[in-house]
PDB file of C-alpha atoms and ligand atoms in Angstrom:
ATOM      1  CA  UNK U   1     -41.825 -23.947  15.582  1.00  0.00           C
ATOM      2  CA  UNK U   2     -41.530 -24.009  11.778  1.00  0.00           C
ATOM      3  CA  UNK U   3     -39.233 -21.958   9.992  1.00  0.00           C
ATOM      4  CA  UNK U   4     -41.901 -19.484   8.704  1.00  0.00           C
ATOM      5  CA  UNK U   5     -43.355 -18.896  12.054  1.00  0.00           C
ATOM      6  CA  UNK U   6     -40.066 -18.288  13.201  1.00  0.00           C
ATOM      7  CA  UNK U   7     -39.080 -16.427  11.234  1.00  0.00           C
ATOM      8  CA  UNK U   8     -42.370 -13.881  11.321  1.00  0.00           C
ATOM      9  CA  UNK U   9     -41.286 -13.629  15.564  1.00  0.00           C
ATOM     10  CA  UNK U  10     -37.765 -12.279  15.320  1.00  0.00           C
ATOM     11  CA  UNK U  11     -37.382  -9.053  17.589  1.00  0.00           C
ATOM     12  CA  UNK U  12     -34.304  -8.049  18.654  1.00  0.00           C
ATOM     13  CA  UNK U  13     -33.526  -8.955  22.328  1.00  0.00           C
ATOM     14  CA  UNK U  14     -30.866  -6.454  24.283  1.00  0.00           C
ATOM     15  CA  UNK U  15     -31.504  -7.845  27.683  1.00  0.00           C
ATOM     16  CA  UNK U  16     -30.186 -11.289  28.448  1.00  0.00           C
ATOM     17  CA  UNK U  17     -30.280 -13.518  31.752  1.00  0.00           C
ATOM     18  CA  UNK U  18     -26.249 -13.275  31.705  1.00  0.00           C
ATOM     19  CA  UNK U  19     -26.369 -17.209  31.435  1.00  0.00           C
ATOM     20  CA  UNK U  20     -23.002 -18.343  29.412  1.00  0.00           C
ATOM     21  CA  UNK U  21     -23.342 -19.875  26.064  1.00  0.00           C
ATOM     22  CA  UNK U  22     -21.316 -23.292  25.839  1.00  0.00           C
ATOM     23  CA  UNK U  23     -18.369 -23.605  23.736  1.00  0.00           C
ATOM     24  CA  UNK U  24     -20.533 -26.500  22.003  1.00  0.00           C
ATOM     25  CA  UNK U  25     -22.976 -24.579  21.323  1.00  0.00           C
ATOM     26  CA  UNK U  26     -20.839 -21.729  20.078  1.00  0.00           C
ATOM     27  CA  UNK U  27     -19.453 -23.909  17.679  1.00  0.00           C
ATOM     28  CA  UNK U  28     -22.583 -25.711  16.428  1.00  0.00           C
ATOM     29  CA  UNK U  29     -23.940 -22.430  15.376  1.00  0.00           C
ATOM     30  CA  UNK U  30     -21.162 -21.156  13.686  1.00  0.00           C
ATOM     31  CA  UNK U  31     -20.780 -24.478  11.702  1.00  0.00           C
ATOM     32  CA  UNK U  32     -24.652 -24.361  10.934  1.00  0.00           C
ATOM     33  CA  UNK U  33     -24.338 -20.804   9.950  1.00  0.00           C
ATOM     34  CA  UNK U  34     -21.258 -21.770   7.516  1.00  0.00           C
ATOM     35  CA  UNK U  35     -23.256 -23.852   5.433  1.00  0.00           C
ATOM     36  CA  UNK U  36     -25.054 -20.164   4.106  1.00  0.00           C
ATOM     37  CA  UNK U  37     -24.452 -19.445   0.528  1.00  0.00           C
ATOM     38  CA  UNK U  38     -21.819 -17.675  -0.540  1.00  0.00           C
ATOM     39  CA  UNK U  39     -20.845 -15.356  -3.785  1.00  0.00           C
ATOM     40  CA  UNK U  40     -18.374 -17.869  -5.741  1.00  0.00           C
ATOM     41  CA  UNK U  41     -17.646 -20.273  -2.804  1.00  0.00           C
ATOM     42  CA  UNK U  42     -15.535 -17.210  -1.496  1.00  0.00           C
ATOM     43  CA  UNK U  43     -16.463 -17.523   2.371  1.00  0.00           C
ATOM     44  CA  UNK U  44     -15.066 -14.673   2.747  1.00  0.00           C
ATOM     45  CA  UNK U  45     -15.995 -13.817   6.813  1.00  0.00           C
ATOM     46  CA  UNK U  46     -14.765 -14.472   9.708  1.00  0.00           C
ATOM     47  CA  UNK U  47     -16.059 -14.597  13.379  1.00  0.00           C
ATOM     48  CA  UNK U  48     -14.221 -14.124  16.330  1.00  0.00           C
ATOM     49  CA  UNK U  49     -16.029 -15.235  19.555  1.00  0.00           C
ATOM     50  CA  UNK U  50     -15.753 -13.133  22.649  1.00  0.00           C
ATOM     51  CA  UNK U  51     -14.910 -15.366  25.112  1.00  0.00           C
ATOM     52  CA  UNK U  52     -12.679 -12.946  27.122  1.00  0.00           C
ATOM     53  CA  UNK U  53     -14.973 -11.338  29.680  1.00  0.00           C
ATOM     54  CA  UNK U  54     -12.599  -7.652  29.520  1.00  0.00           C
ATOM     55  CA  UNK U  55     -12.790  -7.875  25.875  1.00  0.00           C
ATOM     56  CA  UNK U  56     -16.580  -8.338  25.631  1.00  0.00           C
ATOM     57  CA  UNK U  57     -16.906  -5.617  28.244  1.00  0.00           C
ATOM     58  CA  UNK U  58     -14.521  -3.270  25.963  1.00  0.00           C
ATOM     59  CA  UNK U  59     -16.225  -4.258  22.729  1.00  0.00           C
ATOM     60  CA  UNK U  60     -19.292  -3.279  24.762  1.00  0.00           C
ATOM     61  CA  UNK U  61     -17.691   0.620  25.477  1.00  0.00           C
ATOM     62  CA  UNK U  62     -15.937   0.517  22.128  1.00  0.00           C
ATOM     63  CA  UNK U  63     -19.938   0.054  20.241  1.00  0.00           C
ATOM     64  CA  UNK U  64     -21.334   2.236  22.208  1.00  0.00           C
ATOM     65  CA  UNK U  65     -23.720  -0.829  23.236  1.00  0.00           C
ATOM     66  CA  UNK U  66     -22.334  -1.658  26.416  1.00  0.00           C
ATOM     67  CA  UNK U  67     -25.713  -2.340  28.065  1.00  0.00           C
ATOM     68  CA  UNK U  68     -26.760  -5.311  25.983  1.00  0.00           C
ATOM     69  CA  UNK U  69     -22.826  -6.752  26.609  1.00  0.00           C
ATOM     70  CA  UNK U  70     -23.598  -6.742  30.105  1.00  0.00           C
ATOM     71  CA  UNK U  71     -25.570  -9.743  30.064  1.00  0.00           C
ATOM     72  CA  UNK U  72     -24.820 -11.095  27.237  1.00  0.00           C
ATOM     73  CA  UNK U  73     -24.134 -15.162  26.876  1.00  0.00           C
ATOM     74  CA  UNK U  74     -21.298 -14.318  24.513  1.00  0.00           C
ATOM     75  CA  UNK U  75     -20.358 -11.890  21.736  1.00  0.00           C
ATOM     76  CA  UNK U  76     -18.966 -11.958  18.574  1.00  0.00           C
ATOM     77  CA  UNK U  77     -17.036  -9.909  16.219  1.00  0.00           C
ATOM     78  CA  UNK U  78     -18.230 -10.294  12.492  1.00  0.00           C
ATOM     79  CA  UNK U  79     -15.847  -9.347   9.726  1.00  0.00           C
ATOM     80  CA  UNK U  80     -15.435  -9.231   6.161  1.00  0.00           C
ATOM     81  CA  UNK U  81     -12.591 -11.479   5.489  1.00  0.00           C
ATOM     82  CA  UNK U  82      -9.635 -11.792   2.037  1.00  0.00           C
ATOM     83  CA  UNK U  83      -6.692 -12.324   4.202  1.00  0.00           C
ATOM     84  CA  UNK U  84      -7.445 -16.165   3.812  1.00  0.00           C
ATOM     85  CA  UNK U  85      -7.918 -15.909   0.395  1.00  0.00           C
ATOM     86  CA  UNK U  86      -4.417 -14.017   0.388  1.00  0.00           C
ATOM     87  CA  UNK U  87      -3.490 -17.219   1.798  1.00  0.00           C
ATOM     88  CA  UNK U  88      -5.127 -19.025  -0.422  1.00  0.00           C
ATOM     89  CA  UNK U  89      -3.948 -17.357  -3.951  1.00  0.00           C
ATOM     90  CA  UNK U  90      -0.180 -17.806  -1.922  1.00  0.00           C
ATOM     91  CA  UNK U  91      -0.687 -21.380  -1.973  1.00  0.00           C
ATOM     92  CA  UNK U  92      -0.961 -21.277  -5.694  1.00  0.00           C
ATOM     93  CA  UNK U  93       1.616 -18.523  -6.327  1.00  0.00           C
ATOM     94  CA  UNK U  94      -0.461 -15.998  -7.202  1.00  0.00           C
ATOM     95  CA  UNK U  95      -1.128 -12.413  -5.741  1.00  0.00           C
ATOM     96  CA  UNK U  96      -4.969 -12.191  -5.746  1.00  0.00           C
ATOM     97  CA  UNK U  97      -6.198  -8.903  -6.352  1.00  0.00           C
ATOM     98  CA  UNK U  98      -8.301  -8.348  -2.736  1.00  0.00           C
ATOM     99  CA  UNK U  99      -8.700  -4.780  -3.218  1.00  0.00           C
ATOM    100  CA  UNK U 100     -12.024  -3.753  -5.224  1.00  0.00           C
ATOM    101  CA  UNK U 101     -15.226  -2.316  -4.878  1.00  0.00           C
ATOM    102  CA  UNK U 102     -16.757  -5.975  -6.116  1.00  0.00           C
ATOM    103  CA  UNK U 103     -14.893  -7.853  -3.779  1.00  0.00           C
ATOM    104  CA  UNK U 104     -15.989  -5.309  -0.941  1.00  0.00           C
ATOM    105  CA  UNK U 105     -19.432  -6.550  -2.207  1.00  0.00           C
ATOM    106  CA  UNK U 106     -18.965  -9.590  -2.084  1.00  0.00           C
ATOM    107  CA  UNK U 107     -17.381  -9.692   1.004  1.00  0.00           C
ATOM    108  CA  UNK U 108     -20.273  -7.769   2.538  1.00  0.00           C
ATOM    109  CA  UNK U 109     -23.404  -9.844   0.982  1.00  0.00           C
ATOM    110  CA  UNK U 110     -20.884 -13.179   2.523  1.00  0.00           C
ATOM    111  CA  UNK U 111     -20.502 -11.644   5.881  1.00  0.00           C
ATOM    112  CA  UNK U 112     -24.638 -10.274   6.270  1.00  0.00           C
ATOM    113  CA  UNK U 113     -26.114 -14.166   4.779  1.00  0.00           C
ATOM    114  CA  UNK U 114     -23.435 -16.271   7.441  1.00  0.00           C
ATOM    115  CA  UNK U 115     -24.636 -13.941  10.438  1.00  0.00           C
ATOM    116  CA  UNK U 116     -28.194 -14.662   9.469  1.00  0.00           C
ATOM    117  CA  UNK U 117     -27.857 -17.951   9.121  1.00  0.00           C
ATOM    118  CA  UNK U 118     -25.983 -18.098  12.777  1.00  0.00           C
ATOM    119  CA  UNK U 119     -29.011 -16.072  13.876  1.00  0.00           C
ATOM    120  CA  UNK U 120     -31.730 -18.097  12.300  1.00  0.00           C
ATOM    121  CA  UNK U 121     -30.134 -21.148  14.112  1.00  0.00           C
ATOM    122  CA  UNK U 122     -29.703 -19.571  17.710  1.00  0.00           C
ATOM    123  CA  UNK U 123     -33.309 -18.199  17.644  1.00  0.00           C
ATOM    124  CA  UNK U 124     -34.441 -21.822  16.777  1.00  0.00           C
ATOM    125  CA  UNK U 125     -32.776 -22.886  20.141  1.00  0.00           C
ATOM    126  CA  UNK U 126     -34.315 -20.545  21.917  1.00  0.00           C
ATOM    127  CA  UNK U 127     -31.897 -17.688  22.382  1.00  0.00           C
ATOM    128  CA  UNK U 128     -32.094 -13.517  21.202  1.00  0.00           C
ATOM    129  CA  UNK U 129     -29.576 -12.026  19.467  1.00  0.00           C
ATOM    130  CA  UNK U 130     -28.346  -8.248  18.730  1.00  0.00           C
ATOM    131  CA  UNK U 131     -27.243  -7.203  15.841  1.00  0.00           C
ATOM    132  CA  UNK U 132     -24.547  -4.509  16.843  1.00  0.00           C
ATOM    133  CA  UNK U 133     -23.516  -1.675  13.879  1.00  0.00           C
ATOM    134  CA  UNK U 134     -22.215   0.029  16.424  1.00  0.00           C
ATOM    135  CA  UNK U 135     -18.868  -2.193  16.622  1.00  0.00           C
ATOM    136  CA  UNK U 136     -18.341   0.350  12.984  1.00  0.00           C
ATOM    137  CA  UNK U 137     -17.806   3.353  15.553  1.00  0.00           C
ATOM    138  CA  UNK U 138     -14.123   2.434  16.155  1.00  0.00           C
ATOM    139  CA  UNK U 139     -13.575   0.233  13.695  1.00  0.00           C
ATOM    140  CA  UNK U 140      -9.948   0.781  14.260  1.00  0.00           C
ATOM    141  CA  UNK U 141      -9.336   0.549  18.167  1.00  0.00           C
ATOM    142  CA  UNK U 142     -11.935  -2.704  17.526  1.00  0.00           C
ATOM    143  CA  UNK U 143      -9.282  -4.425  14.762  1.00  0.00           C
ATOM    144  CA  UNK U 144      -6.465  -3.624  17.116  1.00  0.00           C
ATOM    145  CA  UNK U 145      -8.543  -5.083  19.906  1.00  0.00           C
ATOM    146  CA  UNK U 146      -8.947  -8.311  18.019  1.00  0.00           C
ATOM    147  CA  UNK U 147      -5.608  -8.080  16.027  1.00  0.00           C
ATOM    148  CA  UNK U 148      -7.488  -7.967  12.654  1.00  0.00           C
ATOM    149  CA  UNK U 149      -4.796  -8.033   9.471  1.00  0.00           C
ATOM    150  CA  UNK U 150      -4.651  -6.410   6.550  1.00  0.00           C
ATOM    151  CA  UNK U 151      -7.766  -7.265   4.449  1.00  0.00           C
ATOM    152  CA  UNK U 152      -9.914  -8.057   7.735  1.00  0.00           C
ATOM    153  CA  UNK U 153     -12.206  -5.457   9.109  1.00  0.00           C
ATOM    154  CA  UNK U 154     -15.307  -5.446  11.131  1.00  0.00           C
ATOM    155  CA  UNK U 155     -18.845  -5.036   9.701  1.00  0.00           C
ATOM    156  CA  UNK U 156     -20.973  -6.335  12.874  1.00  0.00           C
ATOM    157  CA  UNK U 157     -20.820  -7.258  16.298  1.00  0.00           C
ATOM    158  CA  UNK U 158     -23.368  -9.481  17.949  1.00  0.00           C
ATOM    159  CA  UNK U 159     -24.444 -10.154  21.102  1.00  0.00           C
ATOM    160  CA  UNK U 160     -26.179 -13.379  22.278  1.00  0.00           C
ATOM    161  CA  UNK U 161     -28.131 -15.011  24.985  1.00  0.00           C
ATOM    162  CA  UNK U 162     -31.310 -16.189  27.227  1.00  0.00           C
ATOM    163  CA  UNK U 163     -33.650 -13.631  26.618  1.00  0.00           C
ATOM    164  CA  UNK U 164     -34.968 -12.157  30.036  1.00  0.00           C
ATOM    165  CA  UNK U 165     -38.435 -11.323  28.135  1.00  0.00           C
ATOM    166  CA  UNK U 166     -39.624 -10.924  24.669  1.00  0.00           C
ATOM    167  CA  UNK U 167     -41.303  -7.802  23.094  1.00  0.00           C
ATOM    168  CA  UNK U 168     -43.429  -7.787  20.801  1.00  0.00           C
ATOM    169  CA  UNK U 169     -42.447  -7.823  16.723  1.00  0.00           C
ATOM    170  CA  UNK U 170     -41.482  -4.218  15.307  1.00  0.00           C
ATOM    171  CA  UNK U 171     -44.685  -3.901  11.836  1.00  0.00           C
ATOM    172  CA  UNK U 172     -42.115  -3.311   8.978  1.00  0.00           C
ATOM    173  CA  UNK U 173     -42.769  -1.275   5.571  1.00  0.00           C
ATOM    174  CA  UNK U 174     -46.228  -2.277   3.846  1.00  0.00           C
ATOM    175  CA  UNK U 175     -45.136  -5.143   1.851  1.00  0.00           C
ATOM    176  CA  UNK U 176     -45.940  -3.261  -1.794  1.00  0.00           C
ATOM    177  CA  UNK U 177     -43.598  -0.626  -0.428  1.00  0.00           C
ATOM    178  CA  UNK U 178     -40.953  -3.213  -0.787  1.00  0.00           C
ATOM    179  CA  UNK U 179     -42.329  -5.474  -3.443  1.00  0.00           C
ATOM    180  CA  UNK U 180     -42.216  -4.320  -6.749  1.00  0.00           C
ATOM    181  CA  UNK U 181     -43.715  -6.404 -10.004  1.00  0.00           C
ATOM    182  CA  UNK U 182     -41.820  -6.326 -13.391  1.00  0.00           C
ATOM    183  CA  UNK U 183     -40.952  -2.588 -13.209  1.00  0.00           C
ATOM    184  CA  UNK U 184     -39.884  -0.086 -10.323  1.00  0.00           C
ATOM    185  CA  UNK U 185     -42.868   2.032  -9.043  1.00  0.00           C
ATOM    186  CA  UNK U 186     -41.468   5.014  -6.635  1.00  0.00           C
ATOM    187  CA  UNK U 187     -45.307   6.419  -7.238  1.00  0.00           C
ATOM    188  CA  UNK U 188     -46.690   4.468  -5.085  1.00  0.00           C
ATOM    189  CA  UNK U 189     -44.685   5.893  -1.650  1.00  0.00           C
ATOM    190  CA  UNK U 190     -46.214   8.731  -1.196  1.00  0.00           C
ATOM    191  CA  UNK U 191     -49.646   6.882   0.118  1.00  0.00           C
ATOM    192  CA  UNK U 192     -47.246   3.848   1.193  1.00  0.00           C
ATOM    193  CA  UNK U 193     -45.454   6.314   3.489  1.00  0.00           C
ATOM    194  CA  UNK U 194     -48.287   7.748   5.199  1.00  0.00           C
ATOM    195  CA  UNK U 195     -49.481   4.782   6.276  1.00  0.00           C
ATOM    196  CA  UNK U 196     -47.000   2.877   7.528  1.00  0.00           C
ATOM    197  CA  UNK U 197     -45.998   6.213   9.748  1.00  0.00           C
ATOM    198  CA  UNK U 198     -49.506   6.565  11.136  1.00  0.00           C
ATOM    199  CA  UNK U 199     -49.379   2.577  11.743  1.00  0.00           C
ATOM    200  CA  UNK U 200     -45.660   2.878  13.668  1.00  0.00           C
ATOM    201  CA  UNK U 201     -46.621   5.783  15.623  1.00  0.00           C
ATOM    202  CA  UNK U 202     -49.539   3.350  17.168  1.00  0.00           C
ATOM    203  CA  UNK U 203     -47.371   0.879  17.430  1.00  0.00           C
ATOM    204  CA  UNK U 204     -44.668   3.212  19.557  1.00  0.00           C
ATOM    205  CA  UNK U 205     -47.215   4.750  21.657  1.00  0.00           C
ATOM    206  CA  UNK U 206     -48.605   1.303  22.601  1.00  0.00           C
ATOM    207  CA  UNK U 207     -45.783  -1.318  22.907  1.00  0.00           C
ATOM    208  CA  UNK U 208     -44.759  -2.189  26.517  1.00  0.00           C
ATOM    209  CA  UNK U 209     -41.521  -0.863  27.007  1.00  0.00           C
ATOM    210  CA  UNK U 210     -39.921   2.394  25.669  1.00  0.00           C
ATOM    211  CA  UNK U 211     -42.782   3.941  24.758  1.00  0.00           C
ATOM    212  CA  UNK U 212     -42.660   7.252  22.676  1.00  0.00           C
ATOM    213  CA  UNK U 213     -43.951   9.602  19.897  1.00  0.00           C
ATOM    214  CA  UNK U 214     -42.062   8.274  16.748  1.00  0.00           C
ATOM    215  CA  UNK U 215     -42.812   7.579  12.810  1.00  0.00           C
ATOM    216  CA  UNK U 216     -40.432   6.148  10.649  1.00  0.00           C
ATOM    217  CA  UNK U 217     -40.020   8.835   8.194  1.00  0.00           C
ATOM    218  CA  UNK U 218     -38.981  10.924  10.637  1.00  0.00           C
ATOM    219  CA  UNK U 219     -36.622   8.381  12.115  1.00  0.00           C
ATOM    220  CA  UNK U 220     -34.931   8.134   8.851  1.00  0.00           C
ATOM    221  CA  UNK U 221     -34.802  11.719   8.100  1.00  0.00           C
ATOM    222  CA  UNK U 222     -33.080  12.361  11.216  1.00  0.00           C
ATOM    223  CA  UNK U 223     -30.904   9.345  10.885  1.00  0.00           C
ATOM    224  CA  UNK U 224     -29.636  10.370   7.347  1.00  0.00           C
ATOM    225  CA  UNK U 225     -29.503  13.893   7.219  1.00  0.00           C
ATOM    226  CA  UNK U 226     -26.163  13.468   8.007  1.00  0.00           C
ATOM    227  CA  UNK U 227     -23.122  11.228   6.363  1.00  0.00           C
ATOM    228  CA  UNK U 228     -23.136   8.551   8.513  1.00  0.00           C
ATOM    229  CA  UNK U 229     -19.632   7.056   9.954  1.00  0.00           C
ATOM    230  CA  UNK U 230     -17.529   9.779   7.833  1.00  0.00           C
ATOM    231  CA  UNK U 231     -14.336   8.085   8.202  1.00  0.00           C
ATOM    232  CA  UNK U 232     -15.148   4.720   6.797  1.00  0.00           C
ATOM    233  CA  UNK U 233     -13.739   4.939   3.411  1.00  0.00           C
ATOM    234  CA  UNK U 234     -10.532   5.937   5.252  1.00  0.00           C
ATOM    235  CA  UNK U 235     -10.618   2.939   7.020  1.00  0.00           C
ATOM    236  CA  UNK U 236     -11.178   0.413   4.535  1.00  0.00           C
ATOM    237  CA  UNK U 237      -8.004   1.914   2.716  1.00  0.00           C
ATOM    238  CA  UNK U 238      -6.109   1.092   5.557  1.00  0.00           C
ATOM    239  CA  UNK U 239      -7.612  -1.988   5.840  1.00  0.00           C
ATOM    240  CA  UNK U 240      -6.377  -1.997   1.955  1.00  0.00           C
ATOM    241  CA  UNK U 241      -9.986  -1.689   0.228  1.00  0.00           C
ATOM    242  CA  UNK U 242      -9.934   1.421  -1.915  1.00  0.00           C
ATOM    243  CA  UNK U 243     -12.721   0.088  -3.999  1.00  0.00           C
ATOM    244  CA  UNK U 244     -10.856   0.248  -7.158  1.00  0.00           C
TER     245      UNK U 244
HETATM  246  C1  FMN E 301     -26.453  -4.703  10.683  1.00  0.00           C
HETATM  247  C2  FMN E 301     -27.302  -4.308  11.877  1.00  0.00           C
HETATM  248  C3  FMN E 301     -26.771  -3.476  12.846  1.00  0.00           C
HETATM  249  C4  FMN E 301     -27.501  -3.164  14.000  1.00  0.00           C
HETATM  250  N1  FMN E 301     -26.918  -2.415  14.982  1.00  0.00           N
HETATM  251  C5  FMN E 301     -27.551  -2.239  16.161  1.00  0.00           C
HETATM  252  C6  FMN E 301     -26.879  -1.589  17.245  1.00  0.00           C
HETATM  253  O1  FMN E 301     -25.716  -1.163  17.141  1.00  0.00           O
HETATM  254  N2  FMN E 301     -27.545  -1.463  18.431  1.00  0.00           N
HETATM  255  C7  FMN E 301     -28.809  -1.929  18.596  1.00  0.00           C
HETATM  256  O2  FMN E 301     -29.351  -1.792  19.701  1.00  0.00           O
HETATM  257  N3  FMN E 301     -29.482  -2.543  17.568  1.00  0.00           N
HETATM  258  C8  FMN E 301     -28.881  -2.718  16.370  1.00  0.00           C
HETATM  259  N4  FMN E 301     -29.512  -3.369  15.334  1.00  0.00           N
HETATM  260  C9  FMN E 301     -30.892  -3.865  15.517  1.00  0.00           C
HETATM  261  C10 FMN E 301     -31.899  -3.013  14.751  1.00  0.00           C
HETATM  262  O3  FMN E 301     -32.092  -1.806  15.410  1.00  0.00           O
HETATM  263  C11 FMN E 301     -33.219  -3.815  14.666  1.00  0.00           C
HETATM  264  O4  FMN E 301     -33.003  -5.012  13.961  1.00  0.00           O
HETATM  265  C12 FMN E 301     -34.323  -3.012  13.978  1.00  0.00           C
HETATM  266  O5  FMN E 301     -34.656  -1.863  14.714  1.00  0.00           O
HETATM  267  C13 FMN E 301     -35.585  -3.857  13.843  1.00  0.00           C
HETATM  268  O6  FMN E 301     -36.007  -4.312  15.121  1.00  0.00           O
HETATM  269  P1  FMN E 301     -36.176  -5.867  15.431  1.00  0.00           P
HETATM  270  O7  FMN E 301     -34.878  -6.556  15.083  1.00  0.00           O
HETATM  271  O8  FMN E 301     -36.467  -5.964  16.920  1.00  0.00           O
HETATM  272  O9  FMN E 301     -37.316  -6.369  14.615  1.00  0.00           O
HETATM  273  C14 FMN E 301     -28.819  -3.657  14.158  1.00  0.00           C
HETATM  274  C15 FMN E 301     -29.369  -4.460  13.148  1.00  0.00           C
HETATM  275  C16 FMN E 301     -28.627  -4.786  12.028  1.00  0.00           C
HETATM  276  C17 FMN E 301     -29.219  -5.689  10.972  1.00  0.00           C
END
């Protein structure tokens, strides 16, 4: 398939045939996703694979996901990463300053384009993958899970395997709702909006599993009426990001 095409088919896949995922292959993947840009050569991520069948299971629970960890062909942990670069600045005698909101950036943008890259690859071999946010609902039971240091912490977890079936792809945004030329237009959303809710509520009544009555405003509206994940600034700091 070329890379546009697959690209255009990516859907999320939360059922897998429980078929285990080859330490070879783990390890291609993760080198293929490695070669993904990164802000100043940083590479500031790391990935811890799964492998443990209790600790999948409990990284499952711990996410809230468990279902999709049930059959999974393995799981990873995805996580921003300066305790290397701690390392690193040690090496040269220096104290590197870790701790900043632009690092935090950095570390983020790092983390998001090496976990696309690793999916990009899988879902060119044939497998579905998960993105789990969840893994930031106990961010800290997850880093003591995983003994994660000081300047480590969690943004993802993923969950991989042989897709059992494939549904179909979820329409996103109208694409001049998210492309914008020489100048930011918020005028157009209003007429933007309506349509893409009219065109997801089709899609929702009509797909072949999980059917319901949904539109996306709605789903946002009731996803962000609310501070999301309250306690994550708290946990950063103990991480040591204050975002000074
Ligand atoms: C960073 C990130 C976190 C996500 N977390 C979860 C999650 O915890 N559980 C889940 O079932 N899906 C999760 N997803 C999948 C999204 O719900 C999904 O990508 C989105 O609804 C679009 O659907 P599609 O991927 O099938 O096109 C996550 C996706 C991303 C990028």
């Amino acid at each position: 398939m070329m890379v546009k095409e697959l690209l255009r088919s990516h859907t999320s896949v939360r059922k897998y045939t429980g078929e285990k995922i080859s330490k070879e292959v783990v390890r291609d993947l993760i080198e293929t996703a490695q070669m993904a840009a990164t802000s100043h050569f940083i590479q500031a991520y790391s990935v811890i694979w799964v492998s443990d069948e209790e600790k999948q299971q409990k990284l499952g629970e711990l996410s809230n996901n468990a279902f999709q960890f049930q059959t999974a062909g393995a799981a990873f942990l995805f996580c921003v990463d300066f305790k290397r670069l701690q390392a690193a600045g040690k090496k040269q005698g220096v104290e590197i300053v870790a701790d900043s909101a632009e690092n935090l950036l950095a570390g983020v943008a790092d983390v998001a384009l090496f976990a696309q890259n690793f999916v990009v690859a899988a879902e060119a071999e044939g497998y579905g993958i998960c993105y789990i946010g969840g893994a930031r609902n106990k961010p800290a039971e997850i880093s003591t899970l995983f003994d994660l240091p000081d300047y480590v912490f969690p943004l993802f977890a993923m969950t991989i395997g042989t897709p059992t079936k494939r549904n179909e792809t979820k329409p996103r945004l109208p694409l001049d709702a998210v492309l914008h030329e020489n100048s930011y237009n918020t005028e157009k959303y209003d007429q933007l909006l309506d349509e893409y809710d009219a065109l997801l509520e089709k899609y929702y009544e009509n797909r072949s599993s999980n059917k319901k009555t949904a539109n996306w405003t709605k789903q946002m509206a009731d996803y962000l009426i609310e501070q999301r994940r309250p306690f994550m600034k708290e946990f950063l700091a103990s991480k040591g990001f204050t975002w000074k």
